[in-house]
Amino acid sequence: KTPKAQQLLQQLLGQLQQQQQQQPSAGIGGASSEKAVHAKPANSHISYEVKADASTNGMYQDSASANGTPEELNGAEPFAPKGTSSTASIARISHLLNDSAALQLYLDARHVADILQDCPGIQVALERLLPLLRPLQPRLYSISSSPLEHIPANGGVQATIAVVRYNSLGKARHGVASTQVAERLEVDSYLPVFIFKNPDFRLPADLLTPIIMVGPGTGLAPFRSFILHRIITALQQQHEAAHQQPGQIGPMHLFFGCRRHDQDFLYGDQLQQWHNDGVITLHTAFSRETDRKVYVQQRLREVGDQMWQLLEAGAHFYVCGDAGSMAGVVEATMLDIIQQHQGPDSNAGSAAAYLRQLAASGRYQRDVWFS
């Protein structure tokens, strides 16, 4: 999926060409003393034991085993299944390297291990393979608790993590960090963590300022934190002033979406209770419960008049979640709402200028990522 993956194909091509000319050595163009990784046929049971890679600094890691036969999709059959000549394999790799569209289709569905499986019997020198691996990236999970909240065990924070599991090429795949937390760690285990501050994604100082929050899926996490923080702050104000009623809180509209309310409605009971108590106004979009798919941007458009009134009253508008599709569609919906309500002389340019002014004043804030 990266230029480095393309480099691996180029090295495999070179290895195959070398095999045509002479007996294969233990590594790609290297001395026979090099440690090698052997790729087994794709339909066999494979188990990888990685002692160290470019991201672990020598730390020991176990990776999962996998079973399965790859699906023949995107015209990307294995290069060298049993009985295939080196000439045919060379032709296959050469075609991919010279056809950017075919190469992208091939790489999109595969990890490094899959590429190695497509060339069974080829020995790739470990010293040549490791530089082609991407360093393991840190995972950033939004905090879903308030610093004012009492959390057992001498304080702490809560995070909302979606466990990544999917099937590709006939094999089950698992997210590295999410399944580590969900399945392999025991209670009271320790992990290295760090706080990544986002100064441009904060609550307004005034409790009365309206806030509009759009967070489908785990994009809900910071908004649960926002809501809790406002509730606890209001209760503290009540205690400090010896009032019978908690402090006033401005309108809070939360737009949450997921596939089904009975499967992935995160914090559903708590959110519904807050809505019933009048603490928040909850707008839900369960996209797989009806024949017509419904998403958060549609719920936003349905209450466009009210959203415009809140913006004109000084509301802050927040978006958290997928940057690849959701965030852009939500922004386009807001631009439509703004243009519809600005007046007869409004146009796309004036709506965009309005939104830019919201962002410049800190009233339009996004915490988004590419999944």
Coordinates of C-alpha atoms in Angstrom, one line a residue:
K1 CA 0.0 0.0 0.0
T2 CA 3.1 2.2 0.1
P3 CA 6.1 2.7 -2.2
K4 CA 7.9 0.3 0.2
A5 CA 5.4 -2.4 -0.8
Q6 CA 6.3 -1.8 -4.4
Q7 CA 9.9 -2.1 -3.5
L8 CA 9.2 -5.5 -2.1
L9 CA 7.7 -6.6 -5.4
Q10 CA 10.8 -5.2 -7.2
Q11 CA 13.0 -7.3 -4.9
L12 CA 10.9 -10.4 -5.5
L13 CA 11.2 -9.8 -9.2
G14 CA 14.9 -9.5 -9.0
Q15 CA 15.0 -12.8 -6.9
L16 CA 13.0 -14.6 -9.5
Q17 CA 15.2 -13.4 -12.3
Q18 CA 18.3 -14.5 -10.3
Q19 CA 16.7 -17.9 -9.8
Q20 CA 16.4 -18.3 -13.6
Q21 CA 20.2 -17.8 -13.9
Q22 CA 21.6 -19.7 -11.0
Q23 CA 20.8 -21.6 -7.9
P24 CA 18.9 -19.4 -5.4
S25 CA 20.8 -18.1 -2.4
A26 CA 19.5 -17.6 1.1
G27 CA 18.7 -13.9 0.5
I28 CA 17.9 -11.5 -2.2
G29 CA 21.3 -10.6 -3.7
G30 CA 22.9 -11.3 -0.3
A31 CA 25.4 -13.6 1.3
S32 CA 24.2 -17.1 2.3
S33 CA 24.9 -16.2 5.9
E34 CA 21.9 -13.8 6.0
K35 CA 18.9 -14.8 8.0
A36 CA 15.9 -15.4 5.8
V37 CA 12.1 -15.3 5.9
H38 CA 10.5 -18.2 4.0
A39 CA 7.0 -17.6 2.5
K40 CA 4.8 -20.6 2.6
P41 CA 2.1 -21.3 0.0
A42 CA -1.0 -19.2 0.6
N43 CA -3.3 -22.1 1.3
S44 CA -1.2 -23.5 4.2
H45 CA -1.3 -22.7 7.9
I46 CA 1.2 -19.9 8.6
S47 CA 2.6 -18.7 11.9
Y48 CA 5.0 -15.7 12.1
E49 CA 7.2 -15.1 15.1
V50 CA 8.7 -11.6 14.9
K51 CA 11.6 -11.0 17.3
A52 CA 12.0 -7.4 16.3
D53 CA 11.1 -4.9 13.6
A54 CA 11.7 -1.3 12.8
S55 CA 9.2 -0.2 15.4
T56 CA 9.7 -2.4 18.4
N57 CA 13.3 -1.6 19.3
G58 CA 14.2 -5.2 19.9
M59 CA 11.0 -5.9 22.0
Y60 CA 9.6 -9.4 21.5
Q61 CA 6.2 -9.6 19.8
D62 CA 4.0 -12.6 18.8
S63 CA 1.8 -12.2 15.8
A64 CA -1.3 -14.1 15.1
S65 CA -1.6 -17.3 13.0
A66 CA -4.0 -17.4 10.0
N67 CA -5.7 -20.0 7.9
G68 CA -7.4 -19.6 4.6
T69 CA -7.2 -19.6 0.9
P70 CA -7.1 -16.2 -0.8
E71 CA -10.1 -15.2 -2.8
E72 CA -9.3 -14.5 -6.4
L73 CA -10.2 -10.9 -6.5
N74 CA -9.0 -7.9 -8.4
G75 CA -7.3 -10.3 -10.9
A76 CA -4.6 -10.8 -8.3
E77 CA -3.9 -14.5 -8.2
P78 CA -0.6 -15.7 -6.5
F79 CA 2.5 -15.0 -8.6
A80 CA 4.1 -18.4 -8.2
P81 CA 1.7 -21.2 -7.1
K82 CA 3.0 -24.7 -7.3
G83 CA 3.8 -25.7 -10.8
T84 CA 4.2 -22.1 -12.1
S85 CA 7.4 -21.3 -13.9
S86 CA 9.6 -18.5 -12.9
T87 CA 9.1 -17.0 -16.3
A88 CA 5.3 -16.8 -15.7
S89 CA 5.9 -15.3 -12.2
I90 CA 8.3 -12.7 -13.6
A91 CA 5.7 -11.7 -16.3
R92 CA 3.0 -11.3 -13.6
I93 CA 5.1 -9.1 -11.3
S94 CA 6.4 -7.1 -14.3
H95 CA 2.9 -6.4 -15.4
L96 CA 1.9 -5.1 -12.0
L97 CA 4.9 -2.9 -11.7
N98 CA 4.2 -1.4 -15.1
D99 CA 0.4 -0.9 -14.6
S100 CA -0.3 1.5 -11.7
A101 CA -4.0 0.7 -11.6
A102 CA -3.5 -3.0 -11.4
L103 CA -0.7 -2.5 -8.9
Q104 CA -3.0 -0.4 -6.6
L105 CA -5.8 -3.0 -6.8
Y106 CA -3.3 -5.7 -5.9
L107 CA -1.7 -3.8 -3.0
D108 CA -5.0 -2.5 -1.5
A109 CA -6.1 -6.0 -0.3
R110 CA -2.7 -7.2 0.9
H111 CA -0.2 -6.9 3.7
V112 CA 3.5 -7.8 3.4
A113 CA 2.8 -11.4 4.5
D114 CA 0.3 -11.8 1.7
I115 CA 2.8 -10.7 -0.9
L116 CA 5.4 -13.1 0.4
Q117 CA 2.8 -15.9 0.3
D118 CA 2.2 -15.1 -3.4
C119 CA 5.8 -16.2 -4.0
P120 CA 6.2 -19.4 -2.1
G121 CA 9.7 -20.8 -2.0
I122 CA 11.5 -17.5 -2.4
Q123 CA 13.8 -16.6 0.5
V124 CA 13.8 -13.0 1.5
A125 CA 16.7 -11.9 3.6
L126 CA 15.5 -10.5 6.9
E127 CA 18.0 -7.6 6.6
R128 CA 16.4 -6.6 3.3
L129 CA 12.8 -7.1 4.5
L130 CA 12.8 -5.1 7.7
P131 CA 13.6 -1.7 6.0
L132 CA 10.5 -2.2 3.8
L133 CA 8.2 -2.5 6.8
R134 CA 6.4 0.6 8.0
P135 CA 7.1 1.5 11.7
L136 CA 4.1 0.7 13.9
Q137 CA 2.2 3.9 14.3
P138 CA 0.8 5.1 17.7
R139 CA -2.9 4.9 18.0
L140 CA -4.7 8.0 19.2
Y141 CA -7.9 7.2 21.1
S142 CA -10.1 10.1 22.3
I143 CA -10.7 10.4 26.0
S144 CA -14.3 9.8 26.8
S145 CA -14.3 10.8 30.5
S146 CA -14.1 14.1 32.2
P147 CA -11.1 15.1 34.4
L148 CA -13.7 16.1 37.0
E149 CA -15.2 12.6 37.0
H150 CA -14.4 10.3 39.9
I151 CA -12.8 7.2 38.4
P152 CA -11.7 4.3 40.8
A153 CA -8.1 3.3 41.3
N154 CA -6.7 6.7 42.1
G155 CA -8.2 8.5 39.1
G156 CA -7.6 7.9 35.5
V157 CA -9.1 8.3 32.1
Q158 CA -11.5 6.3 29.9
A159 CA -11.1 5.7 26.2
T160 CA -13.6 4.3 23.7
I161 CA -12.0 1.9 21.3
A162 CA -13.6 0.0 18.4
V163 CA -12.0 -3.5 18.0
V164 CA -10.9 -3.9 14.4
R165 CA -11.7 -7.2 12.9
Y166 CA -12.4 -7.9 9.2
N167 CA -11.9 -10.6 6.5
S168 CA -9.6 -10.1 3.5
L169 CA -8.5 -12.7 1.0
G170 CA -10.3 -15.4 2.9
K171 CA -8.5 -14.7 6.1
A172 CA -9.5 -13.1 9.4
R173 CA -7.6 -9.9 10.1
H174 CA -7.3 -8.2 13.5
G175 CA -6.3 -4.7 14.5
V176 CA -3.0 -4.7 16.3
A177 CA -3.7 -2.2 19.1
S178 CA -7.4 -2.6 19.5
T179 CA -7.3 -6.4 20.0
Q180 CA -4.3 -6.0 22.3
V181 CA -6.5 -3.9 24.6
A182 CA -9.7 -5.9 24.1
E183 CA -8.4 -9.5 24.1
R184 CA -4.8 -9.9 25.2
L185 CA -4.4 -7.6 28.2
E186 CA -5.5 -8.6 31.6
V187 CA -6.9 -6.3 34.3
D188 CA -4.1 -4.3 36.0
S189 CA -1.8 -4.7 33.0
Y190 CA 0.4 -1.8 32.0
L191 CA 0.9 -0.2 28.6
P192 CA 3.0 2.7 27.5
V193 CA 0.7 5.7 26.7
F194 CA 1.1 9.4 26.2
I195 CA -1.3 12.3 26.1
F196 CA -1.7 14.0 22.7
K197 CA -3.1 17.5 23.3
N198 CA -5.5 19.1 20.9
P199 CA -5.9 22.7 21.9
D200 CA -8.2 23.4 19.1
F201 CA -10.9 21.0 20.3
R202 CA -12.2 22.3 23.6
L203 CA -15.4 23.3 25.3
P204 CA -16.4 27.0 25.5
A205 CA -15.7 28.4 28.9
D206 CA -19.3 29.6 29.4
L207 CA -21.6 26.7 30.4
L208 CA -24.5 28.6 28.7
T209 CA -23.0 28.6 25.3
P210 CA -24.9 26.1 23.0
I211 CA -22.9 23.3 21.5
I212 CA -23.6 21.1 18.5
M213 CA -21.7 17.8 18.4
V214 CA -21.6 15.3 15.5
G215 CA -19.8 12.1 16.4
P216 CA -20.9 8.8 14.8
G217 CA -19.3 5.6 16.0
T218 CA -16.3 6.1 18.3
G219 CA -16.4 9.8 17.3
L220 CA -18.8 10.0 20.2
A221 CA -15.9 9.6 22.7
P222 CA -15.0 13.3 23.2
F223 CA -18.6 14.4 23.3
R224 CA -19.4 12.0 26.2
S225 CA -16.5 13.7 27.9
F226 CA -17.9 17.2 27.0
I227 CA -21.3 16.3 28.3
L228 CA -20.0 14.8 31.6
H229 CA -17.8 17.8 32.1
R230 CA -20.6 20.2 31.8
I231 CA -22.9 18.2 34.1
I232 CA -20.2 17.9 36.8
T233 CA -19.2 21.5 36.5
A234 CA -22.9 22.6 37.0
L235 CA -23.2 20.3 40.1
Q236 CA -20.0 21.8 41.5
Q237 CA -21.4 25.3 41.0
Q238 CA -24.5 24.2 42.9
H239 CA -22.4 22.9 45.8
E240 CA -20.2 26.0 46.0
A241 CA -23.1 28.4 45.9
A242 CA -25.3 26.3 48.2
H243 CA -28.1 26.4 45.6
Q244 CA -30.8 23.8 45.5
Q245 CA -30.6 23.6 41.7
P246 CA -27.4 22.9 39.7
G247 CA -26.0 25.6 37.5
Q248 CA -27.6 26.3 34.2
I249 CA -26.3 24.5 31.1
G250 CA -26.8 25.8 27.5
P251 CA -28.4 23.6 24.8
M252 CA -26.4 20.5 23.9
H253 CA -27.3 18.7 20.6
L254 CA -25.6 15.4 19.9
F255 CA -25.8 13.7 16.5
F256 CA -24.8 10.0 16.8
G257 CA -24.9 7.4 14.2
C258 CA -24.1 3.6 14.0
R259 CA -25.4 0.6 12.1
R260 CA -27.9 -0.8 14.6
H261 CA -29.1 0.4 18.0
D262 CA -28.9 -3.2 19.4
Q263 CA -25.3 -3.8 18.3
D264 CA -23.2 -0.6 18.4
F265 CA -25.2 2.1 20.1
L266 CA -22.2 3.1 22.3
Y267 CA -23.3 4.4 25.8
G268 CA -26.9 4.1 24.5
D269 CA -28.6 3.8 27.9
Q270 CA -26.6 6.8 29.3
L271 CA -27.3 8.9 26.3
Q272 CA -30.9 8.1 26.2
Q273 CA -31.2 8.9 29.9
W274 CA -29.6 12.3 29.4
H275 CA -32.0 12.9 26.6
N276 CA -35.0 11.9 28.7
D277 CA -33.8 14.2 31.5
G278 CA -33.5 17.1 29.2
V279 CA -29.7 17.4 29.6
I280 CA -29.1 16.9 25.9
T281 CA -31.0 16.6 22.7
L282 CA -30.1 13.3 21.1
H283 CA -30.4 12.8 17.3
T284 CA -29.7 9.2 16.2
A285 CA -29.1 7.7 12.8
F286 CA -29.1 3.9 12.7
S287 CA -28.1 3.2 9.1
R288 CA -28.9 -0.5 8.8
E289 CA -32.3 -0.7 10.5
T290 CA -34.5 0.4 7.6
D291 CA -34.5 -0.1 3.9
R292 CA -33.4 3.5 3.5
K293 CA -30.0 4.2 5.0
V294 CA -29.9 7.1 7.3
Y295 CA -26.8 9.0 8.4
V296 CA -26.0 11.8 10.8
Q297 CA -25.9 14.5 8.0
Q298 CA -29.5 13.7 7.2
R299 CA -30.5 14.1 10.8
L300 CA -28.6 17.4 10.8
R301 CA -30.4 18.6 7.7
E302 CA -33.8 17.7 9.2
V303 CA -33.3 20.2 12.0
G304 CA -31.4 22.8 9.9
D305 CA -33.7 25.7 11.0
Q306 CA -32.8 25.0 14.7
M307 CA -29.1 24.5 14.0
W308 CA -29.0 27.9 12.2
Q309 CA -30.7 29.6 15.2
L310 CA -28.2 28.1 17.5
L311 CA -25.3 29.2 15.4
E312 CA -26.7 32.7 15.3
A313 CA -27.0 32.5 19.1
G314 CA -23.2 31.8 19.3
A315 CA -23.2 28.0 19.3
H316 CA -20.0 26.0 18.9
F317 CA -20.1 23.3 16.2
Y318 CA -17.9 20.1 16.6
V319 CA -17.3 17.1 14.4
C320 CA -15.3 14.0 15.4
G321 CA -14.8 10.9 13.4
D322 CA -13.9 9.7 9.9
A323 CA -12.2 12.3 7.8
G324 CA -12.5 10.2 4.6
S325 CA -16.2 10.6 4.1
M326 CA -18.3 11.6 7.1
A327 CA -16.6 14.9 8.1
G328 CA -16.7 16.2 4.5
V329 CA -20.3 15.3 4.0
V330 CA -21.3 16.9 7.4
E331 CA -19.4 20.1 6.4
A332 CA -21.2 20.2 3.0
T333 CA -24.6 19.8 4.8
M334 CA -23.7 22.7 7.2
L335 CA -22.8 24.9 4.2
D336 CA -26.2 24.1 2.6
I337 CA -28.0 25.0 5.9
I338 CA -26.1 28.2 6.2
Q339 CA -26.7 29.2 2.6
Q340 CA -30.5 28.5 2.9
H341 CA -30.8 30.7 5.9
Q342 CA -28.4 33.6 5.2
G343 CA -30.9 35.4 3.1
P344 CA -31.9 36.0 -0.6
D345 CA -28.4 37.2 -1.5
S346 CA -26.7 34.1 -0.1
N347 CA -24.5 31.9 -2.3
A348 CA -21.9 29.2 -1.9
G349 CA -19.2 31.8 -1.4
S350 CA -21.0 33.6 1.4
A351 CA -21.8 30.3 3.2
A352 CA -18.1 29.3 3.0
A353 CA -17.1 32.6 4.3
Y354 CA -19.5 32.2 7.3
L355 CA -18.0 28.8 8.1
R356 CA -14.5 30.1 7.8
Q357 CA -15.4 32.8 10.3
L358 CA -16.8 30.2 12.7
A359 CA -13.5 28.3 12.4
A360 CA -11.4 31.4 12.9
S361 CA -13.3 32.3 16.1
G362 CA -12.9 28.8 17.4
R363 CA -16.6 27.9 17.0
Y364 CA -16.1 25.3 14.3
Q365 CA -13.7 22.6 15.6
R366 CA -12.9 19.1 14.1
D367 CA -11.1 16.1 15.5
V368 CA -11.0 13.7 12.5
W369 CA -8.9 10.9 11.2
F370 CA -8.6 8.7 8.1
S371 CA -9.6 5.1 8.8

